[in-house]
Coordinates of C-alpha atoms in Angstrom, one line a residue:
M69 CA -40.8 -73.2 -8.3
K70 CA -44.5 -72.8 -7.5
M71 CA -43.6 -70.4 -4.6
N72 CA -41.4 -68.3 -6.9
S73 CA -44.1 -68.1 -9.5
A74 CA -46.6 -67.0 -6.9
L75 CA -44.2 -64.3 -5.7
A76 CA -43.7 -63.1 -9.2
L77 CA -47.4 -62.8 -9.8
A78 CA -47.9 -60.9 -6.6
A79 CA -45.1 -58.5 -7.5
A80 CA -46.7 -58.0 -10.9
A81 CA -50.0 -57.2 -9.2
V82 CA -48.3 -54.5 -7.1
S83 CA -46.5 -53.0 -10.1
L84 CA -49.8 -52.7 -11.9
T85 CA -51.5 -51.0 -9.0
A86 CA -48.7 -49.0 -7.4
V87 CA -49.6 -46.0 -9.5
P88 CA -53.4 -45.9 -9.9
S89 CA -54.6 -45.0 -13.4
T90 CA -56.0 -41.6 -12.2
A91 CA -52.7 -40.5 -10.6
N92 CA -51.3 -39.1 -13.8
A93 CA -54.4 -37.4 -15.0
S94 CA -54.6 -33.7 -14.0
V95 CA -57.9 -32.3 -13.2
V96 CA -56.6 -28.8 -14.1
I97 CA -57.5 -28.0 -17.8
D98 CA -54.8 -26.8 -20.2
G99 CA -52.2 -26.4 -17.5
S100 CA -49.5 -25.4 -20.0
F101 CA -51.8 -22.9 -21.8
E102 CA -51.3 -24.6 -25.1
N103 CA -55.0 -24.6 -26.2
Q104 CA -55.7 -21.2 -24.9
G105 CA -52.4 -19.8 -26.4
S106 CA -53.1 -21.4 -29.8
S107 CA -56.4 -19.5 -30.2
A108 CA -55.2 -16.2 -28.6
T109 CA -54.5 -12.9 -30.4
F110 CA -51.0 -11.6 -29.3
Y111 CA -49.9 -8.0 -29.4
S112 CA -47.5 -7.3 -32.2
G113 CA -46.1 -3.9 -31.6
P114 CA -42.7 -2.4 -32.5
A115 CA -39.9 -5.0 -32.8
S116 CA -38.2 -5.6 -29.5
S117 CA -34.6 -6.4 -28.8
V118 CA -35.4 -10.1 -29.2
G119 CA -37.2 -9.5 -32.5
G120 CA -40.7 -10.3 -33.8
G121 CA -42.9 -7.9 -31.9
D122 CA -43.9 -8.1 -28.2
G123 CA -45.7 -11.4 -28.1
Y124 CA -48.1 -11.0 -25.2
C125 CA -51.7 -10.3 -24.4
Y126 CA -54.0 -9.7 -21.5
F127 CA -57.3 -11.4 -20.8
G128 CA -59.2 -8.2 -20.1
V129 CA -57.2 -5.2 -21.4
K130 CA -58.6 -3.2 -24.3
N131 CA -56.4 -3.2 -27.4
L132 CA -54.2 -5.9 -25.9
A133 CA -56.8 -8.5 -25.3
C134 CA -56.1 -12.2 -25.9
G135 CA -59.7 -12.7 -27.1
N136 CA -60.3 -15.9 -25.1
A137 CA -60.5 -14.7 -21.5
G138 CA -62.6 -17.5 -20.1
S139 CA -61.4 -20.6 -21.9
P140 CA -60.3 -21.9 -19.4
W141 CA -58.0 -19.5 -17.5
T142 CA -59.1 -16.1 -16.5
G143 CA -57.6 -13.0 -14.9
T144 CA -54.2 -12.2 -16.4
G145 CA -52.8 -13.1 -19.8
L146 CA -50.4 -15.1 -22.0
I147 CA -46.9 -14.9 -23.3
N148 CA -45.9 -16.1 -26.8
P149 CA -42.1 -16.2 -26.6
P150 CA -39.8 -14.6 -27.6
S151 CA -41.2 -11.5 -26.0
A152 CA -39.7 -8.4 -24.5
F153 CA -42.3 -8.6 -21.8
G154 CA -41.4 -12.2 -20.6
Q155 CA -38.2 -13.8 -19.4
P156 CA -37.3 -16.6 -19.8
F157 CA -37.7 -16.5 -23.6
T158 CA -39.0 -20.1 -23.9
A159 CA -41.9 -21.8 -22.2
Q160 CA -41.2 -24.5 -19.6
N161 CA -43.6 -26.8 -21.4
G162 CA -45.0 -26.3 -24.9
N163 CA -45.1 -23.0 -26.6
Y164 CA -46.9 -20.6 -24.3
Y165 CA -47.0 -19.6 -20.6
S166 CA -48.9 -17.1 -18.4
F167 CA -48.0 -14.4 -16.0
I168 CA -49.2 -12.8 -12.7
Q169 CA -48.5 -9.0 -12.8
G170 CA -49.2 -6.7 -9.9
T171 CA -52.3 -7.7 -8.0
Q172 CA -53.8 -9.7 -10.9
I173 CA -55.3 -13.2 -10.3
L174 CA -54.8 -16.2 -12.6
A175 CA -57.7 -18.5 -11.9
Q176 CA -59.5 -21.6 -13.1
T177 CA -62.5 -23.6 -12.0
F178 CA -62.1 -27.3 -12.6
V179 CA -64.1 -30.4 -11.6
S180 CA -62.9 -33.3 -9.4
S181 CA -65.0 -36.4 -9.3
L182 CA -63.8 -37.3 -5.7
A183 CA -62.7 -35.3 -2.7
G184 CA -59.3 -36.0 -1.1
A185 CA -55.6 -35.1 -0.9
S186 CA -53.6 -34.3 -4.0
Q187 CA -50.6 -32.2 -4.9
L188 CA -50.5 -28.9 -6.9
S189 CA -47.4 -28.7 -9.1
F190 CA -46.3 -25.8 -11.4
W191 CA -43.2 -24.0 -12.7
T192 CA -42.4 -20.3 -12.1
A193 CA -39.8 -17.8 -13.2
G194 CA -39.1 -14.1 -12.4
R195 CA -39.0 -11.0 -14.5
S196 CA -35.6 -9.5 -14.6
N197 CA -36.2 -6.4 -16.7
N198 CA -38.9 -4.5 -14.7
G199 CA -40.4 -4.2 -11.2
G200 CA -38.5 -6.7 -9.0
A201 CA -39.6 -9.9 -7.4
Q202 CA -43.3 -10.8 -7.2
T203 CA -44.9 -12.7 -4.4
V204 CA -47.9 -14.9 -5.2
S205 CA -50.5 -16.4 -2.8
I206 CA -52.2 -19.6 -3.9
F207 CA -55.8 -20.4 -2.9
L208 CA -58.0 -23.4 -3.5
N209 CA -61.7 -22.9 -2.8
S210 CA -60.8 -19.6 -0.9
V211 CA -58.4 -21.5 1.4
L212 CA -54.8 -20.4 1.4
V213 CA -52.5 -23.2 0.1
G214 CA -49.2 -21.3 0.3
N215 CA -47.0 -18.5 -1.1
F216 CA -44.0 -18.2 -3.3
T217 CA -41.7 -15.3 -4.4
T218 CA -39.9 -15.1 -7.7
N219 CA -36.1 -14.5 -7.9
Q220 CA -35.5 -11.5 -10.1
S221 CA -31.8 -12.1 -10.6
T222 CA -32.2 -15.6 -12.0
P223 CA -35.2 -15.7 -14.4
T224 CA -35.1 -19.4 -15.0
W225 CA -37.9 -22.0 -14.4
V226 CA -38.3 -23.4 -10.9
Q227 CA -40.7 -26.2 -10.0
R228 CA -42.9 -25.7 -7.0
T229 CA -45.3 -28.1 -5.2
F230 CA -48.0 -27.7 -2.6
N231 CA -50.3 -30.2 -0.9
V232 CA -54.0 -29.5 -1.6
N233 CA -57.3 -31.0 -0.6
L234 CA -59.8 -31.3 -3.5
A235 CA -63.5 -31.0 -3.0
S236 CA -65.9 -33.3 -4.9
G237 CA -67.3 -31.2 -7.8
N238 CA -66.2 -27.7 -8.6
N239 CA -62.8 -26.4 -7.3
L240 CA -61.5 -22.9 -7.7
L241 CA -57.8 -22.5 -8.1
E242 CA -56.4 -19.0 -7.8
F243 CA -52.9 -17.5 -8.0
R244 CA -53.1 -14.0 -6.5
G245 CA -50.4 -11.5 -7.1
Q246 CA -49.4 -9.4 -4.0
A247 CA -47.3 -6.7 -5.7
T248 CA -48.6 -3.1 -5.9
T249 CA -46.6 -2.1 -8.9
D250 CA -45.2 -3.9 -12.0
Q251 CA -43.7 -7.0 -10.4
T252 CA -44.4 -10.1 -12.5
A253 CA -44.3 -13.9 -11.9
F254 CA -44.4 -16.2 -14.9
I255 CA -46.1 -19.5 -14.6
D256 CA -46.4 -22.7 -16.7
N257 CA -47.2 -26.4 -16.6
I258 CA -49.8 -26.4 -13.8
S259 CA -51.2 -29.8 -12.7
V260 CA -53.2 -31.3 -9.9
P261 CA -53.5 -35.1 -10.1
A262 CA -57.0 -36.5 -9.7
V263 CA -57.9 -38.3 -6.4
P264 CA -57.5 -42.1 -7.1
E265 CA -60.6 -44.2 -7.1
P266 CA -61.0 -46.3 -3.9
S267 CA -60.9 -49.5 -6.0
A268 CA -57.3 -48.6 -7.1
W269 CA -56.2 -48.4 -3.5
A270 CA -57.9 -51.6 -2.7
M271 CA -56.1 -53.4 -5.5
L272 CA -52.8 -51.9 -4.2
M273 CA -53.4 -53.2 -0.7
L274 CA -54.4 -56.6 -2.1
G275 CA -51.1 -56.8 -4.1
F276 CA -49.0 -56.0 -1.0
G277 CA -51.0 -58.5 1.1
L278 CA -50.4 -61.2 -1.5
I279 CA -46.7 -60.6 -1.4
G280 CA -46.6 -60.8 2.4
Y281 CA -48.6 -64.0 2.3
V282 CA -46.3 -65.6 -0.2
M283 CA -43.2 -64.5 1.7
R284 CA -44.4 -66.0 4.9
R285 CA -45.1 -69.4 3.3
R286 CA -41.6 -69.6 1.7
P287 CA -39.6 -72.5 3.2
R288 CA -36.8 -71.4 5.5
T289 CA -33.3 -72.5 4.6
S290 CA -31.1 -74.0 7.2
T291 CA -27.9 -72.1 8.2
R292 CA -26.2 -75.2 9.4

């Protein structure tokens, strides 16, 4: 009974430390564009086929400006669906999403308290009504992370992940469009988990070690 209790305690220790507390906290700010979208000014031109005006804005284009170009995303703009400019007509997460049109760059500088390996995750969709597929290159601190290309024929949300190495302090994340015309990639729900504190990994190793110790001390049952 005592051995089983010790094993249960060890398993509980591992369950508490298996996912460090920082693992679910994204260091990217407003990755779903909800704060920036809620304070933006969206273009409301002639009613489109989906109704309600055109529902989009650019961070730096006169007469179509969002009005919040540096808080915290810069470079491209936002979609407030439904919009004739953006397909799909709903965000992947929340109410708003962004886009990368032509050679525009969607960028943000964020802070990581620790350096180390992490994983960039985001969702993308293609634009079916104009321009064709868009290819986007991803950079972290001017180092190429990878590329993706949208599928114009199926403008639905697709999740993409890339391994990244965060620097301690400021990190610059960039999504750089490669098209020379009107090709567009839509993007939403961007996240980069914080690098776990060393103490969290130490607790995890301690929990696994305790389970191993308890298992080795369990009495062996005879097979005779």
